[in-house]
Amino acid sequence: MDIQSLKAIESLGFTGGRDSFKAFCATAFAGDTPRFLRNAANELVIYRHEDLRAFGAMAEVGALPSGLMFSGLHDLPDDAPVPPGGGIGGVISNQVFTANPPIHGPVRMTLWRQLNLKKAAEMEDTARLVVRGILHDIRARSEIDFIEDVAEQLTARFWGQMIGMTREEIAATALAVRDMTSMFYIQMTMDDLQVADTATAAYGKLVETAALRSLAAGTHTLINELARDLAAIDLTDDPAEAGIVAKNVGKLLAGNLVDGFHTAAIAAANTVFALLQNPGAMEELRAHPDKVGAAVMEALRCEPPVIALKRYVLRDMTYAGITIPKGTTVMMLWAVGNHDPAVFDQPSQFQLDRDLRGATTFGGGAHICVGRMVATMLVRVLLEELGAQDIRLALADDDYPWIGNHLMSQMRHMPLKVNAAP
């Protein structure tokens, strides 16, 4: 495959961010758009639902290794100065999303044992207490910034409690995670890199410090069991392909809770935004609370937090009669799969009774989001408590600007009106 000869997604309106993702969908599915595209970095772009699902399931298509994302970082001696990007790399390299066999399986299973559906249900009491505390803080106000006052607080307080953070550490982590947003820019300036680098390093230190303190005290089951299973993984680091095994449970959590702190907060904001954009949706959920779970999934299909993730071809492969060589970087436009009209009729519309089988909100295949059960539980509990406490939210503006040039579908601010029953 000659990737450079492919049509560029930029010519179809995609430059990053929610608005350009929606514009791309309108263009790509309206005409005779080629099946395969490329981006400005000459990476293969996959966007159709059928192809996303197929690529996600192929063993030949793995994670983008940390050694390629952060070239040379893992070869530095421990006392070497941290290069630009090293703050991000030091955290992201411990993410399961950068691992391939043989490291990927054991690390993923270590995380899944603590983040599966049963474990998410066990965490629900903590989530509900956190949500009630947040709603107590906002119910007397007439207007809030939902992102800063609710969504970011939800994930910071929840995960902070789960790993044993102090209040001060939770507050500092929320601020660091907000600045980590810069790491998801498609075109990043040196200023963007410095902000993201500093914030990610600070976040990583906060999470690692709290986790190791909780491990020493033996007070948090999540930490104890993760540390036990991590210690049982005896594999050699291979940053160039297989990935690395986190050196301690704090580093493991820091790497893999980036999405827990950051992306799950976007999920909460996008879910509420999607519901408020559809008159009557919130009232229907008040009348039928049993539909809240389905509403979360449909809202996240409409407004998925993650637009794109990178994958990596581990060995030569053939797909649809085309040979794709080892070493090809693949941009997977997972959000676009949710708006493919070949699968989802009238995809831009919120439909509470929609069949959501095949939704690509959380990716797919062996590298599907490992924390999706906990993330959706948090959003569901938030909606349930808004209804139970008779707190009504409404859009405060006509225009809600989304961050451009971004791999996430994210707003910085989301002003809402609050009307709470006495």
Coordinates of C-alpha atoms in Angstrom, one line a residue:
M1 CA 0.0 0.0 0.0
D2 CA 1.3 3.4 -1.0
I3 CA -0.1 5.5 1.9
Q4 CA 1.2 8.8 0.5
S5 CA -1.1 8.3 -2.5
L6 CA -4.2 8.1 -0.4
K7 CA -6.7 10.9 0.0
A8 CA -6.0 13.0 3.1
I9 CA -8.6 13.3 5.9
E10 CA -7.8 17.0 6.2
S11 CA -9.2 17.4 2.7
L12 CA -12.5 16.0 4.0
G13 CA -12.6 18.5 6.9
F14 CA -10.9 16.6 9.7
T15 CA -8.3 18.7 11.6
G16 CA -9.1 17.3 15.1
G17 CA -11.7 18.0 17.7
R18 CA -15.4 17.4 17.9
D19 CA -16.6 19.9 15.3
S20 CA -14.2 18.7 12.6
F21 CA -15.0 15.0 13.5
K22 CA -18.7 15.8 12.9
A23 CA -17.9 17.7 9.7
F24 CA -15.8 14.7 8.5
C25 CA -18.7 12.3 9.1
A26 CA -21.1 14.5 7.1
T27 CA -18.6 14.5 4.2
A28 CA -17.1 11.0 4.3
F29 CA -20.5 9.2 4.4
A30 CA -22.2 11.5 1.9
G31 CA -20.2 10.7 -1.2
D32 CA -17.9 8.2 -2.8
T33 CA -15.1 8.5 -0.2
P34 CA -12.2 6.0 -0.6
R35 CA -12.2 3.2 1.8
F36 CA -8.7 4.0 3.1
L37 CA -7.3 7.4 3.8
R38 CA -4.2 9.0 5.3
N39 CA -3.5 11.9 7.6
A40 CA -0.9 14.7 7.4
A41 CA 1.7 12.4 9.1
N42 CA 1.1 9.9 6.3
E43 CA -0.4 7.4 8.7
L44 CA -3.1 5.0 7.4
V45 CA -6.5 6.1 8.5
I46 CA -9.4 3.7 9.2
Y47 CA -12.8 5.2 9.6
R48 CA -15.6 2.9 8.4
H49 CA -17.3 0.8 11.1
E50 CA -16.7 -2.5 9.3
D51 CA -13.0 -1.8 8.9
L52 CA -12.6 -0.5 12.5
R53 CA -14.1 -3.6 13.9
A54 CA -12.0 -5.8 11.6
F55 CA -8.7 -4.0 12.3
G56 CA -9.5 -4.0 16.0
A57 CA -9.8 -7.8 16.0
M58 CA -6.7 -8.6 14.1
A59 CA -3.7 -9.9 16.0
E60 CA -1.4 -8.2 13.4
V61 CA -2.7 -4.8 14.5
G62 CA -1.3 -4.0 17.9
A63 CA -0.7 -1.1 20.1
L64 CA 1.7 1.7 19.2
P65 CA 4.8 0.9 21.3
S66 CA 6.1 3.4 23.8
G67 CA 9.6 3.0 22.3
L68 CA 8.3 4.5 19.1
M69 CA 6.2 7.2 20.7
F70 CA 9.1 8.3 23.0
S71 CA 12.2 7.4 21.1
G72 CA 15.3 7.0 23.2
L73 CA 13.5 7.6 26.5
H74 CA 13.9 4.1 27.8
D75 CA 17.6 4.0 26.9
L76 CA 18.5 6.9 29.2
P77 CA 20.3 6.2 32.5
D78 CA 18.2 6.8 35.6
D79 CA 20.1 10.0 36.5
A80 CA 19.8 11.6 33.0
P81 CA 17.9 14.8 32.5
V82 CA 14.3 14.2 31.4
P83 CA 14.0 15.3 27.7
P84 CA 11.0 17.1 26.2
G85 CA 8.2 14.6 26.2
G86 CA 9.7 12.6 29.0
G87 CA 7.1 13.6 31.6
I88 CA 4.4 12.3 29.3
G89 CA 6.4 9.3 28.3
G90 CA 7.2 8.3 31.9
V91 CA 3.5 7.9 32.6
I92 CA 2.1 6.7 29.2
S93 CA 4.7 4.0 28.8
N94 CA 3.1 2.2 31.7
Q95 CA -0.3 2.2 29.9
V96 CA -1.6 -1.2 28.7
F97 CA -2.6 0.6 25.5
T98 CA 1.1 0.7 24.6
A99 CA 1.7 -3.0 25.2
N100 CA 1.7 -6.0 22.8
P101 CA 2.3 -9.7 23.3
P102 CA 3.7 -11.2 25.5
I103 CA 3.4 -8.3 27.9
H104 CA -0.1 -7.0 26.9
G105 CA -2.1 -10.1 28.1
P106 CA -0.8 -10.4 31.7
V107 CA -0.9 -6.6 32.3
R108 CA -4.4 -6.3 30.9
M109 CA -5.6 -9.2 33.0
T110 CA -4.1 -7.7 36.1
L111 CA -6.1 -4.5 35.4
W112 CA -9.3 -6.4 34.3
R113 CA -9.5 -8.3 37.6
Q114 CA -10.0 -5.0 39.3
L115 CA -12.1 -3.2 36.7
N116 CA -14.5 -5.8 35.4
L117 CA -18.3 -5.5 35.8
K118 CA -18.4 -7.2 39.2
K119 CA -15.7 -5.0 40.6
A120 CA -17.4 -1.9 39.1
A121 CA -20.6 -2.9 41.0
E122 CA -18.6 -3.2 44.2
M123 CA -17.2 0.4 43.6
E124 CA -20.7 1.8 43.2
D125 CA -21.2 2.8 46.9
T126 CA -18.1 4.9 46.8
A127 CA -19.2 6.5 43.5
R128 CA -22.6 7.3 45.0
L129 CA -21.1 9.0 48.1
V130 CA -18.8 11.0 45.8
V131 CA -21.6 12.1 43.6
R132 CA -23.8 13.1 46.5
G133 CA -21.0 15.2 47.9
I134 CA -20.6 17.0 44.6
L135 CA -24.3 17.6 44.2
H136 CA -24.5 19.0 47.7
D137 CA -21.8 21.5 46.7
I138 CA -23.7 22.7 43.6
R139 CA -27.4 22.5 44.5
A140 CA -27.7 26.0 46.0
R141 CA -26.1 27.6 43.0
S142 CA -27.9 29.0 40.0
E143 CA -25.2 28.3 37.4
I144 CA -22.1 26.1 37.3
D145 CA -19.3 25.0 35.0
F146 CA -20.3 21.4 34.7
I147 CA -16.8 20.4 33.7
E148 CA -14.9 22.0 36.6
D149 CA -17.6 21.7 39.2
V150 CA -18.9 18.2 38.5
A151 CA -17.2 16.1 35.8
E152 CA -13.6 16.7 36.9
Q153 CA -14.5 16.5 40.5
L154 CA -16.3 13.2 39.9
T155 CA -13.3 11.4 38.6
A156 CA -10.7 13.1 40.8
R157 CA -12.6 12.4 44.1
F158 CA -13.7 8.9 43.1
W159 CA -10.2 7.6 42.0
G160 CA -8.6 9.7 44.8
Q161 CA -10.6 7.8 47.3
M162 CA -10.0 4.4 45.6
I163 CA -6.2 4.8 45.9
G164 CA -6.0 6.7 49.2
M165 CA -5.3 10.3 48.2
T166 CA -5.6 13.1 50.6
R167 CA -8.0 16.0 49.8
E168 CA -5.0 18.2 48.9
E169 CA -3.7 15.5 46.6
I170 CA -7.1 15.1 44.9
A171 CA -7.3 18.8 44.3
A172 CA -3.8 19.0 42.9
T173 CA -4.5 15.9 40.7
A174 CA -7.6 17.6 39.2
L175 CA -5.6 20.6 38.2
A176 CA -2.8 18.5 36.7
V177 CA -5.3 16.4 34.7
R178 CA -6.9 19.6 33.3
D179 CA -3.5 20.7 31.9
M180 CA -2.8 17.2 30.6
T181 CA -5.4 17.9 27.9
S182 CA -2.6 19.5 25.9
M183 CA -1.1 16.1 25.3
F184 CA -3.9 15.2 23.0
Y185 CA -3.3 18.0 20.5
I186 CA -2.7 16.6 17.0
Q187 CA -0.3 19.5 16.1
M188 CA 1.5 20.3 19.4
T189 CA 3.6 23.5 19.9
M190 CA 6.6 23.5 22.3
D191 CA 4.5 25.5 24.7
D192 CA 1.8 22.8 24.5
L193 CA 4.4 20.1 25.1
Q194 CA 5.8 21.9 28.1
V195 CA 2.4 22.3 29.7
A196 CA 1.4 18.7 29.1
D197 CA 4.9 17.4 30.2
T198 CA 4.8 19.3 33.5
A199 CA 1.2 18.4 34.2
T200 CA 1.6 14.7 33.4
A201 CA 4.8 14.3 35.5
A202 CA 3.0 16.0 38.4
Y203 CA 0.0 13.8 38.0
G204 CA 2.1 10.7 37.8
K205 CA 4.0 11.6 41.0
L206 CA 0.7 12.3 42.9
V207 CA -0.8 9.0 41.9
E208 CA 2.3 6.9 42.5
T209 CA 2.9 8.5 45.9
A210 CA -0.6 7.9 47.1
A211 CA -0.7 4.3 45.8
L212 CA 2.6 3.3 47.4
R213 CA 1.6 4.9 50.7
S214 CA -1.7 2.9 50.6
L215 CA 0.2 -0.2 49.7
A216 CA 2.6 0.2 52.7
A217 CA -0.4 0.7 55.0
G218 CA -2.3 -2.2 53.5
T219 CA -5.5 -0.2 53.7
H220 CA -6.8 -0.4 50.1
T221 CA -7.8 -3.7 48.5
L222 CA -7.5 -2.4 45.0
I223 CA -3.9 -1.4 45.6
N224 CA -3.0 -4.7 47.4
E225 CA -4.4 -7.0 44.7
L226 CA -3.0 -5.0 41.8
A227 CA 0.5 -5.0 43.5
R228 CA 0.2 -8.8 44.1
D229 CA -0.7 -9.6 40.5
L230 CA 1.8 -7.1 39.1
A231 CA 4.6 -8.8 41.1
A232 CA 3.8 -12.1 39.4
I233 CA 4.5 -10.8 35.9
D234 CA 8.0 -11.9 35.0
L235 CA 8.7 -10.6 31.6
T236 CA 11.5 -8.6 30.0
D237 CA 10.8 -5.0 28.9
D238 CA 10.8 -4.4 25.2
P239 CA 9.8 -0.8 24.5
A240 CA 10.3 -1.3 20.8
E241 CA 7.3 -3.7 20.5
A242 CA 6.0 -5.6 23.5
G243 CA 6.1 -2.7 25.9
I244 CA 7.2 -2.5 29.5
V245 CA 6.0 -3.9 32.8
A246 CA 5.4 -1.1 35.4
K247 CA 8.1 -1.2 38.1
N248 CA 5.5 -0.7 40.9
V249 CA 1.8 -0.5 41.4
G250 CA 1.9 3.3 41.6
K251 CA 3.4 3.6 38.1
L252 CA 0.9 1.0 36.8
L253 CA -2.0 3.1 38.2
A254 CA -0.6 6.4 37.0
G255 CA -0.3 5.1 33.5
N256 CA -3.7 3.4 33.3
L257 CA -5.8 5.9 35.2
V258 CA -5.0 8.7 32.8
D259 CA -8.3 7.7 31.2
G260 CA -9.9 7.1 34.6
F261 CA -9.2 10.7 35.6
H262 CA -9.3 12.5 32.3
T263 CA -11.4 10.6 29.7
A264 CA -14.1 9.5 32.1
A265 CA -14.6 13.1 33.1
I266 CA -15.1 14.0 29.4
A267 CA -17.6 11.0 29.2
A268 CA -19.6 12.5 32.1
A269 CA -19.7 16.0 30.4
N270 CA -20.5 14.7 26.9
T271 CA -23.3 12.4 28.2
V272 CA -25.0 15.3 30.0
F273 CA -24.5 17.6 27.0
A274 CA -26.0 15.0 24.6
L275 CA -29.0 14.6 26.9
L276 CA -29.6 18.3 27.3
Q277 CA -29.4 18.7 23.5
N278 CA -32.4 16.5 23.2
P279 CA -35.5 18.0 24.8
G280 CA -37.4 15.7 27.1
A281 CA -34.5 13.2 27.4
M282 CA -33.7 14.0 31.0
E283 CA -37.4 14.0 32.0
E284 CA -37.9 10.6 30.4
L285 CA -35.0 9.3 32.5
R286 CA -36.6 10.7 35.6
A287 CA -39.8 8.9 34.8
H288 CA -38.0 5.7 33.7
P289 CA -34.8 5.4 35.8
D290 CA -34.3 1.9 34.5
K291 CA -33.3 3.5 31.1
V292 CA -30.4 5.4 32.5
G293 CA -27.8 2.8 31.5
A294 CA -29.0 2.7 27.9
A295 CA -29.1 6.5 27.9
V296 CA -25.4 6.7 28.9
M297 CA -24.4 4.3 26.1
E298 CA -26.4 6.1 23.4
A299 CA -25.2 9.6 24.6
L300 CA -21.6 8.3 24.4
R301 CA -22.3 7.0 20.9
C302 CA -23.5 10.4 19.9
E303 CA -20.7 12.3 21.6
P304 CA -17.9 9.9 22.1
P305 CA -15.0 11.2 24.2
V306 CA -12.2 9.6 22.2
I307 CA -12.1 10.5 18.5
A308 CA -9.0 8.6 17.5
L309 CA -6.3 6.3 18.8
K310 CA -3.1 5.0 17.1
R311 CA -2.4 1.4 16.4
Y312 CA 0.7 -0.3 14.9
V313 CA 1.0 -3.2 12.4
L314 CA 3.2 -5.8 14.1
R315 CA 3.8 -7.9 11.0
D316 CA 3.0 -7.8 7.3
M317 CA -0.7 -8.3 6.7
T318 CA -3.2 -8.4 3.9
Y319 CA -6.6 -6.8 4.2
A320 CA -9.2 -6.3 1.5
G321 CA -6.7 -7.5 -1.0
I322 CA -4.1 -4.8 0.0
T323 CA -0.8 -5.6 1.7
I324 CA 0.0 -3.4 4.7
P325 CA 3.6 -3.7 5.8
K326 CA 5.0 -4.2 9.3
G327 CA 5.7 -0.9 11.0
T328 CA 2.7 0.9 9.6
T329 CA 1.1 3.3 12.0
V330 CA -2.7 3.3 11.8
M331 CA -5.0 6.1 13.0
M332 CA -8.3 4.5 14.1
L333 CA -11.2 6.9 14.0
W334 CA -13.3 5.1 16.5
A335 CA -15.7 8.0 17.0
V336 CA -16.5 8.0 13.3
G337 CA -17.6 4.3 13.5
N338 CA -20.4 5.4 15.8
H339 CA -21.7 7.7 13.0
D340 CA -21.5 5.2 10.1
P341 CA -25.0 5.2 8.6
A342 CA -24.4 1.7 7.3
V343 CA -24.7 0.5 10.9
F344 CA -26.6 3.3 12.8
D345 CA -29.6 4.7 11.1
Q346 CA -29.8 8.5 11.4
P347 CA -26.5 8.4 13.4
S348 CA -26.6 12.1 14.5
Q349 CA -29.9 11.6 16.3
F350 CA -30.2 10.5 20.0
Q351 CA -32.4 7.4 20.1
L352 CA -32.9 5.9 23.5
D353 CA -34.2 2.6 22.2
R354 CA -31.4 2.2 19.6
D355 CA -29.6 -1.2 19.2
L356 CA -26.1 -0.3 20.3
R357 CA -24.4 -3.6 19.4
G358 CA -21.2 -2.8 17.6
A359 CA -20.8 0.7 19.1
T360 CA -17.1 1.7 18.9
T361 CA -17.1 4.2 21.7
F362 CA -14.5 2.2 23.7
G363 CA -12.5 0.8 20.7
G364 CA -12.6 -2.9 20.0
G365 CA -10.8 -6.1 20.0
A366 CA -8.0 -7.1 22.4
H367 CA -7.2 -3.4 23.1
I368 CA -10.7 -2.3 24.0
C369 CA -10.8 0.1 26.9
V370 CA -10.1 -1.9 30.0
G371 CA -11.8 0.7 32.3
R372 CA -15.1 1.0 30.4
M373 CA -17.2 -0.7 33.1
V374 CA -16.1 1.7 35.8
A375 CA -16.4 4.8 33.6
T376 CA -20.0 4.0 32.5
M377 CA -20.9 3.2 36.1
L378 CA -19.7 6.6 37.3
V379 CA -21.8 8.4 34.6
R380 CA -24.9 6.3 35.4
V381 CA -24.6 7.0 39.1
L382 CA -24.3 10.7 38.4
L383 CA -27.5 10.7 36.3
E384 CA -29.4 8.5 38.9
E385 CA -28.5 10.9 41.7
L386 CA -29.5 14.0 39.7
G387 CA -32.9 12.4 39.3
A388 CA -33.2 11.2 42.9
Q389 CA -32.2 14.6 44.3
D390 CA -34.5 16.4 41.8
I391 CA -31.7 18.6 40.5
R392 CA -32.4 19.9 37.0
L393 CA -29.8 21.1 34.6
A394 CA -30.2 23.2 31.5
L395 CA -27.9 24.6 28.9
A396 CA -26.9 28.2 29.7
D397 CA -25.5 29.2 26.3
D398 CA -26.4 28.8 22.7
D399 CA -22.8 28.1 21.7
Y400 CA -20.5 25.5 23.4
P401 CA -17.0 25.7 21.9
W402 CA -15.1 22.4 21.6
I403 CA -11.3 22.1 21.6
G404 CA -9.9 22.0 18.1
N405 CA -6.8 20.2 16.8
H406 CA -7.6 17.4 19.3
L407 CA -7.9 13.7 19.5
M408 CA -10.6 14.0 22.1
S409 CA -14.2 15.4 21.7
Q410 CA -13.8 17.8 24.7
M411 CA -15.0 21.2 25.9
R412 CA -12.9 23.2 28.4
H413 CA -16.0 24.7 30.0
M414 CA -19.7 23.8 30.0
P415 CA -21.8 26.4 31.7
L416 CA -25.2 25.0 32.9
K417 CA -28.1 26.4 34.8
V418 CA -29.1 24.6 38.0
N419 CA -32.6 24.3 39.4
A420 CA -32.7 22.2 42.6
A421 CA -35.8 21.3 44.6
P422 CA -35.7 22.8 48.1

